[in-house]
């Protein structure tokens, strides 16, 4: 009897430390579990509310003043140079200025207007569209930032901030 007890005591610890492969989640099950934890209906509601608030704060009365602001002078000048095909050197990234040039082109700017701070936009340029398109593109950073924070493991409160 003592021999069978020794065998049982020796085999029991070995069995408890070994797991079968069925006990481990597969890659699909693991990713579904993480996605479920990090993305449920509350996250969707928070994301929609944040995006709507961002759009509202950026688009509210965006066309109220037809005067050219300093930042529009600086950035729109580079957009106009893209429309004209004029070479220039700038230390900042190109992607933003290409988007500005695209919004200028779509809004009716032909590249001939020179932007001066405090001057009014001419009637052939749809400055409301120019400003709105840049505001909408800038607002897209909010959902990307929220999702990135959630996937990095931040809580809802931290991702919302």
PDB file of C-alpha atoms in Angstrom, residues 34-144:
ATOM      1  CA  UNK A  34      -8.961  41.695 -25.802  1.00  0.00           C
ATOM      2  CA  UNK A  35     -11.141  43.445 -28.378  1.00  0.00           C
ATOM      3  CA  UNK A  36     -14.243  42.710 -26.327  1.00  0.00           C
ATOM      4  CA  UNK A  37     -12.644  44.105 -23.183  1.00  0.00           C
ATOM      5  CA  UNK A  38     -11.338  47.243 -24.901  1.00  0.00           C
ATOM      6  CA  UNK A  39     -14.259  47.971 -27.195  1.00  0.00           C
ATOM      7  CA  UNK A  40     -17.839  47.709 -26.059  1.00  0.00           C
ATOM      8  CA  UNK A  41     -20.964  49.871 -26.397  1.00  0.00           C
ATOM      9  CA  UNK A  42     -19.721  52.384 -23.810  1.00  0.00           C
ATOM     10  CA  UNK A  43     -16.604  53.024 -25.868  1.00  0.00           C
ATOM     11  CA  UNK A  44     -18.712  53.579 -28.967  1.00  0.00           C
ATOM     12  CA  UNK A  45     -20.913  56.100 -27.143  1.00  0.00           C
ATOM     13  CA  UNK A  46     -17.897  57.935 -25.727  1.00  0.00           C
ATOM     14  CA  UNK A  47     -16.241  58.014 -29.145  1.00  0.00           C
ATOM     15  CA  UNK A  48     -19.344  59.367 -30.888  1.00  0.00           C
ATOM     16  CA  UNK A  49     -19.857  62.029 -28.209  1.00  0.00           C
ATOM     17  CA  UNK A  50     -16.202  63.102 -28.318  1.00  0.00           C
ATOM     18  CA  UNK A  51     -16.208  63.279 -32.108  1.00  0.00           C
ATOM     19  CA  UNK A  52     -19.440  65.296 -32.214  1.00  0.00           C
ATOM     20  CA  UNK A  53     -18.134  67.695 -29.562  1.00  0.00           C
ATOM     21  CA  UNK A  54     -14.912  68.097 -31.507  1.00  0.00           C
ATOM     22  CA  UNK A  55     -16.757  68.795 -34.743  1.00  0.00           C
ATOM     23  CA  UNK A  56     -19.072  71.255 -33.021  1.00  0.00           C
ATOM     24  CA  UNK A  57     -16.290  73.223 -31.361  1.00  0.00           C
ATOM     25  CA  UNK A  58     -14.281  73.418 -34.579  1.00  0.00           C
ATOM     26  CA  UNK A  59     -17.120  74.172 -36.990  1.00  0.00           C
ATOM     27  CA  UNK A  60     -19.249  76.514 -34.882  1.00  0.00           C
ATOM     28  CA  UNK A  61     -19.402  79.884 -36.703  1.00  0.00           C
ATOM     29  CA  UNK A  62     -16.375  78.975 -38.803  1.00  0.00           C
ATOM     30  CA  UNK A  63     -17.514  81.248 -41.629  1.00  0.00           C
ATOM     31  CA  UNK A  64     -18.522  84.200 -39.496  1.00  0.00           C
ATOM     32  CA  UNK A  65     -15.500  86.362 -40.285  1.00  0.00           C
ATOM     33  CA  UNK A  66     -14.332  86.640 -43.912  1.00  0.00           C
ATOM     34  CA  UNK A  67     -10.991  88.137 -42.896  1.00  0.00           C
ATOM     35  CA  UNK A  68      -7.768  86.225 -43.335  1.00  0.00           C
ATOM     36  CA  UNK A  69      -6.090  85.179 -40.115  1.00  0.00           C
ATOM     37  CA  UNK A  70      -2.340  84.935 -39.602  1.00  0.00           C
ATOM     38  CA  UNK A  71      -2.203  81.143 -39.718  1.00  0.00           C
ATOM     39  CA  UNK A  72      -4.196  81.114 -42.949  1.00  0.00           C
ATOM     40  CA  UNK A  73      -1.651  83.487 -44.478  1.00  0.00           C
ATOM     41  CA  UNK A  74       1.226  81.215 -43.599  1.00  0.00           C
ATOM     42  CA  UNK A  75      -0.321  77.868 -44.562  1.00  0.00           C
ATOM     43  CA  UNK A  76      -2.461  78.998 -47.515  1.00  0.00           C
ATOM     44  CA  UNK A  77       0.562  80.583 -49.156  1.00  0.00           C
ATOM     45  CA  UNK A  78       2.184  77.156 -49.331  1.00  0.00           C
ATOM     46  CA  UNK A  79      -1.048  75.597 -50.590  1.00  0.00           C
ATOM     47  CA  UNK A  80      -1.209  78.198 -53.371  1.00  0.00           C
ATOM     48  CA  UNK A  81       2.371  77.368 -54.332  1.00  0.00           C
ATOM     49  CA  UNK A  82       1.374  73.720 -54.706  1.00  0.00           C
ATOM     50  CA  UNK A  83      -1.506  74.755 -56.962  1.00  0.00           C
ATOM     51  CA  UNK A  84       0.885  76.860 -59.093  1.00  0.00           C
ATOM     52  CA  UNK A  85       3.563  74.178 -59.163  1.00  0.00           C
ATOM     53  CA  UNK A  86       6.071  76.603 -57.634  1.00  0.00           C
ATOM     54  CA  UNK A  87       9.068  75.033 -55.934  1.00  0.00           C
ATOM     55  CA  UNK A  88       9.853  76.163 -52.426  1.00  0.00           C
ATOM     56  CA  UNK A  89      11.661  74.771 -49.432  1.00  0.00           C
ATOM     57  CA  UNK A  90      10.060  74.410 -46.030  1.00  0.00           C
ATOM     58  CA  UNK A  91      11.204  72.523 -42.963  1.00  0.00           C
ATOM     59  CA  UNK A  92       7.680  71.364 -42.046  1.00  0.00           C
ATOM     60  CA  UNK A  93       5.956  68.223 -43.286  1.00  0.00           C
ATOM     61  CA  UNK A  94       4.421  68.172 -46.733  1.00  0.00           C
ATOM     62  CA  UNK A  95       1.222  66.190 -46.097  1.00  0.00           C
ATOM     63  CA  UNK A  96      -0.631  68.986 -44.293  1.00  0.00           C
ATOM     64  CA  UNK A  97       0.229  71.544 -46.953  1.00  0.00           C
ATOM     65  CA  UNK A  98      -0.890  69.154 -49.699  1.00  0.00           C
ATOM     66  CA  UNK A  99      -4.260  68.810 -47.952  1.00  0.00           C
ATOM     67  CA  UNK A 100      -4.487  72.594 -47.681  1.00  0.00           C
ATOM     68  CA  UNK A 101      -3.636  72.926 -51.370  1.00  0.00           C
ATOM     69  CA  UNK A 102      -6.328  70.372 -52.212  1.00  0.00           C
ATOM     70  CA  UNK A 103      -8.958  72.225 -50.179  1.00  0.00           C
ATOM     71  CA  UNK A 104      -7.937  75.510 -51.835  1.00  0.00           C
ATOM     72  CA  UNK A 105      -8.185  73.956 -55.283  1.00  0.00           C
ATOM     73  CA  UNK A 106     -11.612  72.404 -54.597  1.00  0.00           C
ATOM     74  CA  UNK A 107     -12.900  75.684 -53.128  1.00  0.00           C
ATOM     75  CA  UNK A 108     -12.102  77.628 -56.297  1.00  0.00           C
ATOM     76  CA  UNK A 109      -8.669  79.071 -55.582  1.00  0.00           C
ATOM     77  CA  UNK A 110      -6.523  79.172 -58.720  1.00  0.00           C
ATOM     78  CA  UNK A 111      -3.289  80.065 -56.947  1.00  0.00           C
ATOM     79  CA  UNK A 112      -3.235  83.705 -58.025  1.00  0.00           C
ATOM     80  CA  UNK A 113      -4.580  85.202 -54.798  1.00  0.00           C
ATOM     81  CA  UNK A 114      -1.902  86.358 -52.366  1.00  0.00           C
ATOM     82  CA  UNK A 115      -2.918  86.025 -48.773  1.00  0.00           C
ATOM     83  CA  UNK A 116      -2.398  89.087 -46.582  1.00  0.00           C
ATOM     84  CA  UNK A 117      -3.260  89.110 -42.894  1.00  0.00           C
ATOM     85  CA  UNK A 118      -6.397  91.133 -42.139  1.00  0.00           C
ATOM     86  CA  UNK A 119      -7.546  91.329 -45.778  1.00  0.00           C
ATOM     87  CA  UNK A 120     -10.891  89.899 -46.838  1.00  0.00           C
ATOM     88  CA  UNK A 121     -11.284  86.854 -49.028  1.00  0.00           C
ATOM     89  CA  UNK A 122     -12.324  87.599 -52.611  1.00  0.00           C
ATOM     90  CA  UNK A 123     -15.811  86.411 -53.597  1.00  0.00           C
ATOM     91  CA  UNK A 124     -14.551  83.642 -55.917  1.00  0.00           C
ATOM     92  CA  UNK A 125     -12.854  81.757 -53.037  1.00  0.00           C
ATOM     93  CA  UNK A 126     -15.056  79.626 -50.801  1.00  0.00           C
ATOM     94  CA  UNK A 127     -13.176  80.267 -47.567  1.00  0.00           C
ATOM     95  CA  UNK A 128     -15.851  78.507 -45.490  1.00  0.00           C
ATOM     96  CA  UNK A 129     -15.134  75.259 -47.331  1.00  0.00           C
ATOM     97  CA  UNK A 130     -11.388  75.755 -46.909  1.00  0.00           C
ATOM     98  CA  UNK A 131     -11.703  76.248 -43.172  1.00  0.00           C
ATOM     99  CA  UNK A 132     -14.314  73.515 -42.749  1.00  0.00           C
ATOM    100  CA  UNK A 133     -12.338  70.873 -44.610  1.00  0.00           C
ATOM    101  CA  UNK A 134      -9.280  71.504 -42.454  1.00  0.00           C
ATOM    102  CA  UNK A 135     -11.407  71.477 -39.288  1.00  0.00           C
ATOM    103  CA  UNK A 136     -12.964  68.118 -40.214  1.00  0.00           C
ATOM    104  CA  UNK A 137      -9.573  66.583 -41.024  1.00  0.00           C
ATOM    105  CA  UNK A 138      -8.218  67.894 -37.729  1.00  0.00           C
ATOM    106  CA  UNK A 139     -11.220  66.459 -35.885  1.00  0.00           C
ATOM    107  CA  UNK A 140     -10.398  62.953 -37.107  1.00  0.00           C
ATOM    108  CA  UNK A 141      -7.478  62.863 -34.706  1.00  0.00           C
ATOM    109  CA  UNK A 142      -9.871  62.492 -31.762  1.00  0.00           C
ATOM    110  CA  UNK A 143     -11.243  59.023 -32.650  1.00  0.00           C
ATOM    111  CA  UNK A 144      -7.757  57.809 -33.579  1.00  0.00           C
TER     112      UNK A 144
END
